[in-house]
Structures are given as C-alpha cells and as structure tokens.
Amino acid sequence: MASRMSDPGSTVPAGTRLLPADAEGIAAAAGILRGGGLVAFPTETVYGLGGDATDPAAVAAIYAAKARPRFNPLIAHVPDVAAARGEGVFNDEALRLAEAFWPGPLTLVVPASPTIRVCDLARAGLKSVALRVPDSEVARALLSAFGRPLAGPSANRSGRVSPTRPAHVREDLDGRIAAILDGGDTPVGVESTVVACHDGPARLLRPGGVTGDRLRAVLGYDPAGPAASDTEAPAGPGLLASHYAPKARVRLDATRVEPGEAVLLFGGVPPAGWEMARASLNLSPAGDATEAAARLFGALRDLDATGAGTIAVAPIPRDGLGEAIRDRLQRAAAPR
Ligand code: TXA
Ligand code: MG
C-alpha cells in the first residue's frame, strides 16, 4: 500500500516516502530539496542524508534529524570538478587527487573559495569545506536535477552504523525526513576517504573507499593522519573514538568465541568455538576485503538485531579496504 504523500517541500514529514530511482522519483526528490526538505539518497559508499547545502534552515534540519552535534561539519556533494572549484580552493595535490579519484569515494577538505555557496552552518563555521563528487548514477542524476551543492552526511542517527540500504535509513530516520530515494544496496559499503589539502602535505582524516595504496600512488607519499596542532580539525565522527556503534559490545581480533556471542567471520578459518555462537555471518568466505566492506554495516546491523550482548569479530588484515574496515570496527568497539 502506498504511504500517504506529504507535500514536496514539507520539512516536517508525516511519513517518509520511498521514491523509485527513476526520472519521476529523482524529479520529486529534487523538488523536495528545493523546498528545503530532506531526502536520503544512495551513493556508491553509503546512503547520504541530503539537504540544500546553501540553505541554513535545511542544514539545521539535517543536524536535527541525525541528532548530530553542530560542531561536526557536513560533506557537500557536487556534480564535477568544475563545480567543486567554485566552492573550494584546490592546490596542485587536491587537483591531482580530484582528477584521479572523482567521481568516486574520496572527500577533499580544502579552503573555502570566495565564491562558496555552501553555508557556514554546513561547514560548522570552519574556513574549510569538505567536497565530494559521488560515483553513483542516481546521486549524479539528483545533483544535476537539483543544481545546487547537496549536503550529505551518512543517513543514520549520529553515532550509529552507516546505512547501506533503504531499510537501514528507515530504521534510523523514519518520520524524520521527507523521502528516501531507493537505489538498492550501495556497492562500496564504507564511507569515502577524507583527505585534507591545505598548505603543506595532504593529510588523511578518515580511511575509506579509496585505499592508502591508491592515495600513495598519486601523492608519491603516505599522507599523515590529522596533525595534533591542527586547530581546524573538528572532533567529527571520522575522528571521534566511539562511532559506528551497534547496541552490542564489539570485541575485535577474536581468536575464540564465547558461547552466546554473535560472531562476524572473515575468510575460511573461523575462530575456535564459533559453532557455539548465537549467530554468525561471514563478511567474505574468500577473504576479500572489497566484498567484506560492502557487507560490513549490514552485517553489524543484522547481528545486533539478534540481541546478542557481544559481537566477536575475527581478525581482518589491513590490506586494501581492510584499513577502512578495521577503522570502523575499532570505533564500534571503543568505550562509550
Ligand atoms: O561516503 C561518504 O563520505 C558519505 C556519503 C553520503 O557521501 N558521507 C559521510 O558523511 O560519511 P559524514 O558526515 O558521516 O562524514 C563526514 C566526515 C566527518 O568525519 C566530518 O567530521 C568530516 O567528514 N568533515 C566534514 N567537513 C570537514 C572539514 N571542513 N574539515 C575536516 N573534516 C570535515
Ligand atoms: Mg557518518
């Protein structure tokens, strides 16, 4: 049965509509965004919670829907490098990274341009802006129909696991946003890599869909993590210790499973005692980190739904997307 339709543009939706990702659904989503409403949209990484990045009221509604602290700035999604250069100042390294990885799972934090349209609130008052050109047909069609920078944090309640399918968005945000554009499962499964390019060498703020090896191949060096002296670096989800947290406790690098625990497996050799687990899911029986990344957040949600008090996680190597997977699991395991 179709849910009752709320007016496009309504910022206080009675129920959250699921829009098909066809021309009509995309036009409806763009109409809601133009009216200041919020629409969750698929990207290649995870679902974003979209709102007009140029409109402080829409951006305030994003922070409210997610219960996200306002000191934590949002990514602005744009259709191409030219649009990004209207918002931010790109040095040589930023341009090289943009050309190598856009469209794709890379976010560049650069100084705000004098012509910037992304509002101060979206940037949490910082002099920098986070920009990304997503590689998803649906996201790109939405950006071109909307015609303005689209603010898009992951479409979960603040601190929770990021959504990789429309049902995950509904679990966290039903009734709090106007619509969800249904693009099915997101293929990459972990969020974009965030790299800051100000003066001096590039810095890695969050590992993600573009691996460290691929960054090194373009930059010629391994970017360091956020500098301790950097007063511009916000304490954001990418940097907060506890984040991506299911309700269950998460126990990493488990070589044995305790009875009653849920277990997240990786590869062909399960930890001892796994037959006694309350539930088990294998991120990739073949031990492939790319496949594991695509399944990670859905598996955490599914194991959490079993009601297990603890999710034990088998060791996952650091290669390729393993670095981003381990980063998210470490934050999920951090004391709250
Ligand atoms: O893959 C992704 O990046 C997804 C999709 C929807 O694009 N978005 C996403 O957004 O993960 P969010 O808000 O969950 O994470 C954005 C990260 C946060 O850690 C935030 O602190 C950081 O980017 N960030 C945003 N603006 C920044 C800035 N000006 N300086 C430093 N970090 C910034
Ligand atoms: Mg997030």
Tab-separated table of C-alpha atoms and ligand atoms in Angstrom:
chain	number	residue	atom	x	y	z
A	1	MET	CA	0.000	0.000	0.000
A	2	ALA	CA	1.341	3.429	-0.879
A	3	SER	CA	2.043	5.635	2.127
A	4	ARG	CA	0.186	8.927	2.364
A	5	MET	CA	2.021	11.510	0.297
A	6	SER	CA	3.398	14.539	2.090
A	7	ASP	CA	3.718	17.778	0.108
A	8	PRO	CA	7.039	18.141	-1.640
A	9	GLY	CA	8.919	20.697	0.409
A	10	SER	CA	7.352	19.754	3.718
A	11	THR	CA	10.131	19.807	6.299
A	12	VAL	CA	8.026	18.023	8.935
A	13	PRO	CA	7.053	14.837	7.111
A	14	ALA	CA	4.163	12.763	8.426
A	15	GLY	CA	5.754	9.627	6.999
A	16	THR	CA	8.867	9.012	4.973
A	17	ARG	CA	8.139	8.199	1.313
A	18	LEU	CA	10.185	5.671	-0.635
A	19	LEU	CA	10.826	7.136	-4.093
A	20	PRO	CA	11.899	4.918	-7.008
A	21	ALA	CA	15.196	5.983	-8.590
A	22	ASP	CA	13.594	6.719	-11.966
A	23	ALA	CA	13.188	10.093	-13.697
A	24	GLU	CA	9.975	10.831	-11.821
A	25	GLY	CA	11.377	9.850	-8.413
A	26	ILE	CA	14.516	11.917	-8.976
A	27	ALA	CA	12.438	14.945	-10.051
A	28	ALA	CA	10.283	14.560	-6.921
A	29	ALA	CA	13.406	14.319	-4.737
A	30	ALA	CA	14.886	17.463	-6.331
A	31	GLY	CA	11.575	19.274	-5.708
A	32	ILE	CA	11.633	18.335	-2.023
A	33	LEU	CA	15.247	19.551	-1.741
A	34	ARG	CA	14.404	22.859	-3.446
A	35	GLY	CA	11.622	23.369	-0.902
A	36	GLY	CA	14.067	22.917	1.984
A	37	GLY	CA	13.110	19.285	2.732
A	38	LEU	CA	15.392	16.306	3.366
A	39	VAL	CA	15.847	13.259	1.129
A	40	ALA	CA	18.115	10.273	1.783
A	41	PHE	CA	19.960	9.329	-1.403
A	42	PRO	CA	22.220	6.465	-2.480
A	43	THR	CA	25.889	6.982	-3.247
A	44	GLU	CA	28.465	4.330	-4.108
A	45	THR	CA	29.608	4.302	-0.440
A	46	VAL	CA	26.587	4.612	1.892
A	47	TYR	CA	23.244	6.466	1.854
A	48	GLY	CA	23.529	10.215	2.450
A	49	LEU	CA	21.025	12.451	4.239
A	50	GLY	CA	20.568	15.116	1.584
A	51	GLY	CA	19.586	18.731	2.114
A	52	ASP	CA	20.306	22.049	0.374
A	53	ALA	CA	23.875	22.940	1.433
A	54	THR	CA	23.246	26.608	0.590
A	55	ASP	CA	20.220	26.894	2.920
A	56	PRO	CA	20.958	27.207	6.668
A	57	ALA	CA	17.401	26.093	7.563
A	58	ALA	CA	17.733	22.861	5.552
A	59	VAL	CA	21.177	22.243	7.051
A	60	ALA	CA	19.823	22.845	10.571
A	61	ALA	CA	17.136	20.243	9.804
A	62	ILE	CA	19.873	17.716	8.862
A	63	TYR	CA	21.663	18.196	12.191
A	64	ALA	CA	18.310	17.850	13.993
A	65	ALA	CA	17.184	14.700	12.104
A	66	LYS	CA	20.502	12.946	12.859
A	67	ALA	CA	20.849	14.433	16.367
A	68	ARG	CA	24.322	15.394	15.192
A	69	PRO	CA	26.377	17.943	17.124
A	70	ARG	CA	26.634	21.182	15.161
A	71	PHE	CA	30.407	21.380	15.577
A	72	ASN	CA	30.739	18.431	13.191
A	73	PRO	CA	30.727	19.720	9.581
A	74	LEU	CA	28.981	18.071	6.600
A	75	ILE	CA	30.240	16.976	3.187
A	76	ALA	CA	28.877	18.927	0.202
A	77	HIS	CA	28.239	16.752	-2.867
A	78	VAL	CA	28.756	18.352	-6.286
A	79	PRO	CA	28.477	17.001	-9.840
A	80	ASP	CA	32.040	17.566	-11.087
A	81	VAL	CA	35.461	19.120	-10.507
A	82	ALA	CA	34.367	22.452	-12.028
A	83	ALA	CA	31.502	22.777	-9.536
A	84	ALA	CA	33.863	21.791	-6.698
A	85	ARG	CA	36.283	24.552	-7.702
A	86	GLY	CA	33.507	27.116	-7.284
A	87	GLU	CA	33.244	26.054	-3.626
A	88	GLY	CA	36.843	25.391	-2.602
A	89	VAL	CA	40.411	26.411	-3.418
A	90	PHE	CA	42.320	23.489	-4.929
A	91	ASN	CA	46.099	23.331	-4.680
A	92	ASP	CA	48.098	21.051	-7.014
A	93	GLU	CA	47.703	17.992	-4.840
A	94	ALA	CA	43.964	18.500	-4.387
A	95	LEU	CA	43.588	18.793	-8.164
A	96	ARG	CA	45.621	15.647	-8.774
A	97	LEU	CA	43.549	13.699	-6.266
A	98	ALA	CA	40.283	15.040	-7.700
A	99	GLU	CA	41.317	14.114	-11.220
A	100	ALA	CA	42.455	10.646	-10.174
A	101	PHE	CA	39.503	9.665	-7.973
A	102	TRP	CA	36.406	11.718	-8.889
A	103	PRO	CA	33.760	10.627	-9.400
A	104	GLY	CA	34.480	8.231	-6.540
A	105	PRO	CA	34.745	7.586	-2.794
A	106	LEU	CA	37.091	10.479	-1.944
A	107	THR	CA	36.230	13.642	0.025
A	108	LEU	CA	38.622	16.578	-0.194
A	109	VAL	CA	38.793	19.149	2.612
A	110	VAL	CA	40.089	22.384	1.092
A	111	PRO	CA	39.987	26.110	1.974
A	112	ALA	CA	36.616	27.721	1.202
A	113	SER	CA	36.565	29.717	-2.026
A	114	PRO	CA	35.457	33.386	-2.041
A	115	THR	CA	32.616	32.220	-4.344
A	116	ILE	CA	31.433	29.484	-1.974
A	117	ARG	CA	27.690	28.764	-1.805
A	118	VAL	CA	27.865	26.062	0.893
A	119	CYS	CA	26.618	27.868	4.019
A	120	ASP	CA	28.618	28.393	7.226
A	121	LEU	CA	26.420	26.047	9.244
A	122	ALA	CA	27.150	23.133	6.872
A	123	ARG	CA	30.849	23.828	7.474
A	124	ALA	CA	30.374	24.180	11.244
A	125	GLY	CA	31.856	27.664	10.914
A	126	LEU	CA	35.226	26.401	9.608
A	127	LYS	CA	37.230	28.186	6.916
A	128	SER	CA	37.465	24.879	5.025
A	129	VAL	CA	34.868	22.873	3.103
A	130	ALA	CA	34.556	19.110	2.509
A	131	LEU	CA	33.679	18.315	-1.134
A	132	ARG	CA	32.889	15.083	-2.910
A	133	VAL	CA	31.794	14.028	-6.422
A	134	PRO	CA	29.970	10.727	-5.896
A	135	ASP	CA	30.165	7.883	-8.404
A	136	SER	CA	26.560	6.746	-8.448
A	137	GLU	CA	24.197	7.223	-11.382
A	138	VAL	CA	21.337	8.087	-9.063
A	139	ALA	CA	23.327	10.569	-6.975
A	140	ARG	CA	24.626	12.254	-10.106
A	141	ALA	CA	21.162	12.498	-11.646
A	142	LEU	CA	19.872	14.002	-8.394
A	143	LEU	CA	22.719	16.544	-8.288
A	144	SER	CA	22.049	17.640	-11.830
A	145	ALA	CA	18.268	17.889	-11.270
A	146	PHE	CA	18.808	19.836	-8.020
A	147	GLY	CA	21.508	22.158	-9.371
A	148	ARG	CA	22.968	23.197	-6.005
A	149	PRO	CA	25.575	21.649	-3.666
A	150	LEU	CA	23.926	18.852	-1.679
A	151	ALA	CA	24.884	18.477	1.990
A	152	GLY	CA	25.036	14.775	2.779
A	153	PRO	CA	26.234	13.187	5.982
A	154	SER	CA	25.599	9.457	6.250
A	155	ALA	CA	21.841	8.877	6.719
A	156	ASN	CA	22.000	7.346	10.223
A	157	ARG	CA	21.383	8.706	13.715
A	158	SER	CA	24.599	10.287	14.945
A	159	GLY	CA	26.985	7.659	16.352
A	160	ARG	CA	25.160	4.720	14.765
A	161	VAL	CA	26.174	2.399	11.930
A	162	SER	CA	26.001	3.968	8.435
A	163	PRO	CA	23.168	2.761	6.139
A	164	THR	CA	23.888	0.729	3.017
A	165	ARG	CA	20.247	0.057	2.050
A	166	PRO	CA	16.924	1.948	2.271
A	167	ALA	CA	15.671	-0.242	5.143
A	168	HIS	CA	18.650	0.880	7.269
A	169	VAL	CA	17.760	4.522	6.619
A	170	ARG	CA	14.176	3.821	7.654
A	171	GLU	CA	15.328	2.135	10.891
A	172	ASP	CA	17.095	5.324	11.977
A	173	LEU	CA	15.168	8.177	10.326
A	174	ASP	CA	11.591	7.112	9.508
A	175	GLY	CA	9.237	10.047	10.025
A	176	ARG	CA	12.161	12.468	10.404
A	177	ILE	CA	12.860	13.030	6.692
A	178	ALA	CA	10.571	13.565	3.699
A	179	ALA	CA	11.765	10.725	1.460
A	180	ILE	CA	14.294	8.032	0.645
A	181	LEU	CA	15.426	7.629	-2.952
A	182	ASP	CA	15.651	3.873	-3.460
A	183	GLY	CA	18.914	2.934	-5.169
A	184	GLY	CA	19.157	-0.562	-3.691
A	185	ASP	CA	22.320	-1.659	-1.883
A	186	THR	CA	25.348	0.648	-2.047
A	187	PRO	CA	28.285	-1.155	-3.680
A	188	VAL	CA	31.339	0.064	-1.712
A	189	GLY	CA	29.818	-0.161	1.764
A	190	VAL	CA	32.259	2.017	3.738
A	191	GLU	CA	32.308	5.812	3.582
A	192	SER	CA	34.612	7.936	1.470
A	193	THR	CA	38.258	8.507	2.305
A	194	VAL	CA	38.646	12.050	3.701
A	195	VAL	CA	41.861	13.892	2.762
A	196	ALA	CA	42.691	17.471	3.808
A	197	CYS	CA	44.661	19.589	1.310
A	198	HIS	CA	45.556	22.936	2.880
A	199	ASP	CA	49.100	24.330	2.893
A	200	GLY	CA	51.713	21.636	3.294
A	201	PRO	CA	51.370	17.924	2.629
A	202	ALA	CA	47.982	16.220	2.303
A	203	ARG	CA	46.631	14.615	5.486
A	204	LEU	CA	44.384	11.575	5.854
A	205	LEU	CA	41.434	12.423	8.138
A	206	ARG	CA	39.486	9.180	7.594
A	207	PRO	CA	40.431	5.964	5.745
A	208	GLY	CA	37.660	4.861	3.373
A	209	GLY	CA	36.738	3.669	-0.098
A	210	VAL	CA	39.963	4.893	-1.769
A	211	THR	CA	42.735	2.754	-0.267
A	212	GLY	CA	46.018	4.050	1.150
A	213	ASP	CA	47.944	2.393	-1.707
A	214	ARG	CA	45.974	4.296	-4.319
A	215	LEU	CA	46.497	7.628	-2.485
A	216	ARG	CA	50.213	6.941	-2.269
A	217	ALA	CA	50.382	6.182	-5.996
A	218	VAL	CA	49.039	9.677	-6.790
A	219	LEU	CA	50.728	11.679	-3.999
A	220	GLY	CA	54.085	9.910	-4.033
A	221	TYR	CA	53.988	9.590	-0.213
A	222	ASP	CA	51.761	8.238	2.554
A	223	PRO	CA	49.630	11.089	3.896
A	224	ALA	CA	49.966	11.509	7.668
A	225	GLY	CA	46.941	11.463	9.969
A	226	PRO	CA	45.435	14.690	11.340
A	227	ALA	CA	48.095	16.931	12.926
A	228	ALA	CA	47.820	17.348	16.716
A	229	SER	CA	48.417	21.071	16.289
A	230	ASP	CA	45.646	21.446	13.714
A	231	THR	CA	43.053	23.696	15.278
A	232	GLU	CA	40.868	23.407	12.168
A	233	ALA	CA	40.329	19.672	12.565
A	234	PRO	CA	36.919	19.171	14.183
A	235	ALA	CA	36.246	16.316	16.552
A	236	GLY	CA	33.976	14.675	13.978
A	237	PRO	CA	32.738	11.096	13.552
A	238	GLY	CA	35.811	10.472	11.444
A	239	LEU	CA	37.861	11.433	14.489
A	240	LEU	CA	35.656	10.545	17.448
A	241	ALA	CA	36.758	7.374	19.225
A	242	SER	CA	33.261	5.913	19.673
A	243	HIS	CA	31.228	5.821	16.486
A	244	TYR	CA	29.595	3.362	14.101
A	245	ALA	CA	28.293	1.708	17.249
A	246	PRO	CA	25.758	-1.131	17.296
A	247	LYS	CA	23.939	-1.727	20.599
A	248	ALA	CA	26.048	-4.830	21.280
A	249	ARG	CA	29.585	-4.599	22.625
A	250	VAL	CA	32.128	-5.280	19.868
A	251	ARG	CA	35.208	-7.452	20.550
A	252	LEU	CA	37.964	-7.282	17.924
A	253	ASP	CA	40.521	-9.818	16.664
A	254	ALA	CA	38.698	-12.647	18.419
A	255	THR	CA	40.571	-15.957	18.150
A	256	ARG	CA	37.928	-17.736	20.203
A	257	VAL	CA	34.189	-17.198	20.501
A	258	GLU	CA	32.377	-17.385	23.854
A	259	PRO	CA	29.020	-19.210	23.966
A	260	GLY	CA	26.126	-16.812	23.287
A	261	GLU	CA	28.207	-14.240	21.446
A	262	ALA	CA	27.359	-13.323	17.863
A	263	VAL	CA	30.335	-13.651	15.534
A	264	LEU	CA	31.455	-11.769	12.455
A	265	LEU	CA	33.685	-14.053	10.404
A	266	PHE	CA	36.204	-13.280	7.682
A	267	GLY	CA	37.911	-15.805	5.410
A	268	GLY	CA	37.910	-19.583	5.536
A	269	VAL	CA	39.284	-20.288	9.030
A	270	PRO	CA	36.758	-19.430	11.777
A	271	PRO	CA	37.871	-18.703	15.360
A	272	ALA	CA	37.627	-21.586	17.854
A	273	GLY	CA	34.212	-22.116	19.380
A	274	TRP	CA	32.310	-20.366	16.607
A	275	GLU	CA	29.772	-23.250	16.419
A	276	MET	CA	28.591	-22.162	19.887
A	277	ALA	CA	27.817	-18.646	18.675
A	278	ARG	CA	24.276	-17.306	18.880
A	279	ALA	CA	24.570	-16.187	15.241
A	280	SER	CA	27.334	-15.915	12.687
A	281	LEU	CA	27.842	-14.064	9.415
A	282	ASN	CA	30.859	-14.244	7.131
A	283	LEU	CA	31.900	-10.905	5.569
A	284	SER	CA	33.807	-12.766	2.863
A	285	PRO	CA	34.432	-16.523	2.914
A	286	ALA	CA	37.097	-15.936	0.233
A	287	GLY	CA	38.886	-13.372	2.425
A	288	ASP	CA	38.266	-10.493	0.013
A	289	ALA	CA	38.338	-7.072	1.742
A	290	THR	CA	36.308	-5.368	-1.018
A	291	GLU	CA	33.470	-7.858	-0.609
A	292	ALA	CA	33.785	-7.564	3.188
A	293	ALA	CA	33.484	-3.743	3.074
A	294	ALA	CA	30.278	-3.979	1.042
A	295	ARG	CA	28.748	-6.278	3.687
A	296	LEU	CA	30.168	-4.746	6.876
A	297	PHE	CA	27.488	-2.322	8.072
A	298	GLY	CA	24.566	-4.566	7.081
A	299	ALA	CA	26.169	-7.491	8.931
A	300	LEU	CA	26.680	-5.372	12.077
A	301	ARG	CA	23.015	-4.334	11.978
A	302	ASP	CA	21.853	-7.938	11.411
A	303	LEU	CA	23.983	-9.384	14.217
A	304	ASP	CA	22.854	-6.575	16.521
A	305	ALA	CA	19.231	-7.477	15.752
A	306	THR	CA	19.813	-10.975	17.240
A	307	GLY	CA	20.011	-9.294	20.664
A	308	ALA	CA	23.483	-10.710	21.389
A	309	GLY	CA	25.306	-8.808	24.133
A	310	THR	CA	28.624	-9.052	22.285
A	311	ILE	CA	29.677	-9.296	18.647
A	312	ALA	CA	33.051	-11.055	18.373
A	313	VAL	CA	34.954	-10.141	15.195
A	314	ALA	CA	37.518	-12.447	13.607
A	315	PRO	CA	40.887	-10.907	12.666
A	316	ILE	CA	40.749	-8.879	9.425
A	317	PRO	CA	44.014	-7.980	7.673
A	318	ARG	CA	44.852	-4.348	6.972
A	319	ASP	CA	45.392	-4.650	3.185
A	320	GLY	CA	43.248	-2.725	0.710
A	321	LEU	CA	39.861	-1.807	2.174
A	322	GLY	CA	40.864	-3.750	5.313
A	323	GLU	CA	42.236	-0.486	6.725
A	324	ALA	CA	38.843	1.263	6.466
A	325	ILE	CA	37.054	-1.837	7.811
A	326	ARG	CA	39.367	-2.030	10.831
A	327	ASP	CA	38.981	1.719	11.441
A	328	ARG	CA	35.171	1.416	11.586
A	329	LEU	CA	35.308	-1.709	13.772
A	330	GLN	CA	37.745	-0.045	16.188
A	331	ARG	CA	35.337	2.868	16.593
A	332	ALA	CA	32.436	0.442	17.033
A	333	ALA	CA	34.466	-1.297	19.781
A	334	ALA	CA	35.567	1.897	21.564
A	335	PRO	CA	34.261	2.565	25.102
A	336	ARG	CA	31.065	4.660	25.025
B	1	TXA	O1	30.948	8.334	1.853
B	1	TXA	C1	30.697	9.361	2.488
B	1	TXA	O2	31.563	10.203	2.761
B	1	TXA	C2	29.227	9.568	2.924
B	1	TXA	C3	28.382	9.734	1.669
B	1	TXA	C4	26.940	10.007	1.996
B	1	TXA	O3	28.923	10.739	0.864
B	1	TXA	N1	29.139	10.706	3.797
B	1	TXA	C5	29.654	10.713	5.057
B	1	TXA	O4	29.426	11.888	5.763
B	1	TXA	O5	30.242	9.761	5.536
B	1	TXA	P1	29.661	12.032	7.326
B	1	TXA	O6	29.122	13.364	7.679
B	1	TXA	O7	29.074	10.868	8.019
B	1	TXA	O8	31.213	12.092	7.472
B	1	TXA	C6	31.916	13.238	7.003
B	1	TXA	C7	33.259	13.352	7.675
B	1	TXA	C8	33.106	13.637	9.148
B	1	TXA	O9	34.099	12.886	9.828
B	1	TXA	C9	33.390	15.134	9.260
B	1	TXA	O10	33.891	15.484	10.517
B	1	TXA	C10	34.400	15.313	8.157
B	1	TXA	O11	33.958	14.473	7.114
B	1	TXA	N2	34.442	16.720	7.682
B	1	TXA	C11	33.463	17.394	7.034
B	1	TXA	N3	33.847	18.669	6.804
B	1	TXA	C12	35.091	18.801	7.299
B	1	TXA	C13	36.039	19.882	7.391
B	1	TXA	N4	35.767	21.091	6.893
B	1	TXA	N5	37.217	19.631	7.984
B	1	TXA	C14	37.516	18.395	8.478
B	1	TXA	N6	36.668	17.337	8.434
B	1	TXA	C15	35.480	17.543	7.858
B	2	MG	MG	28.622	9.367	9.318
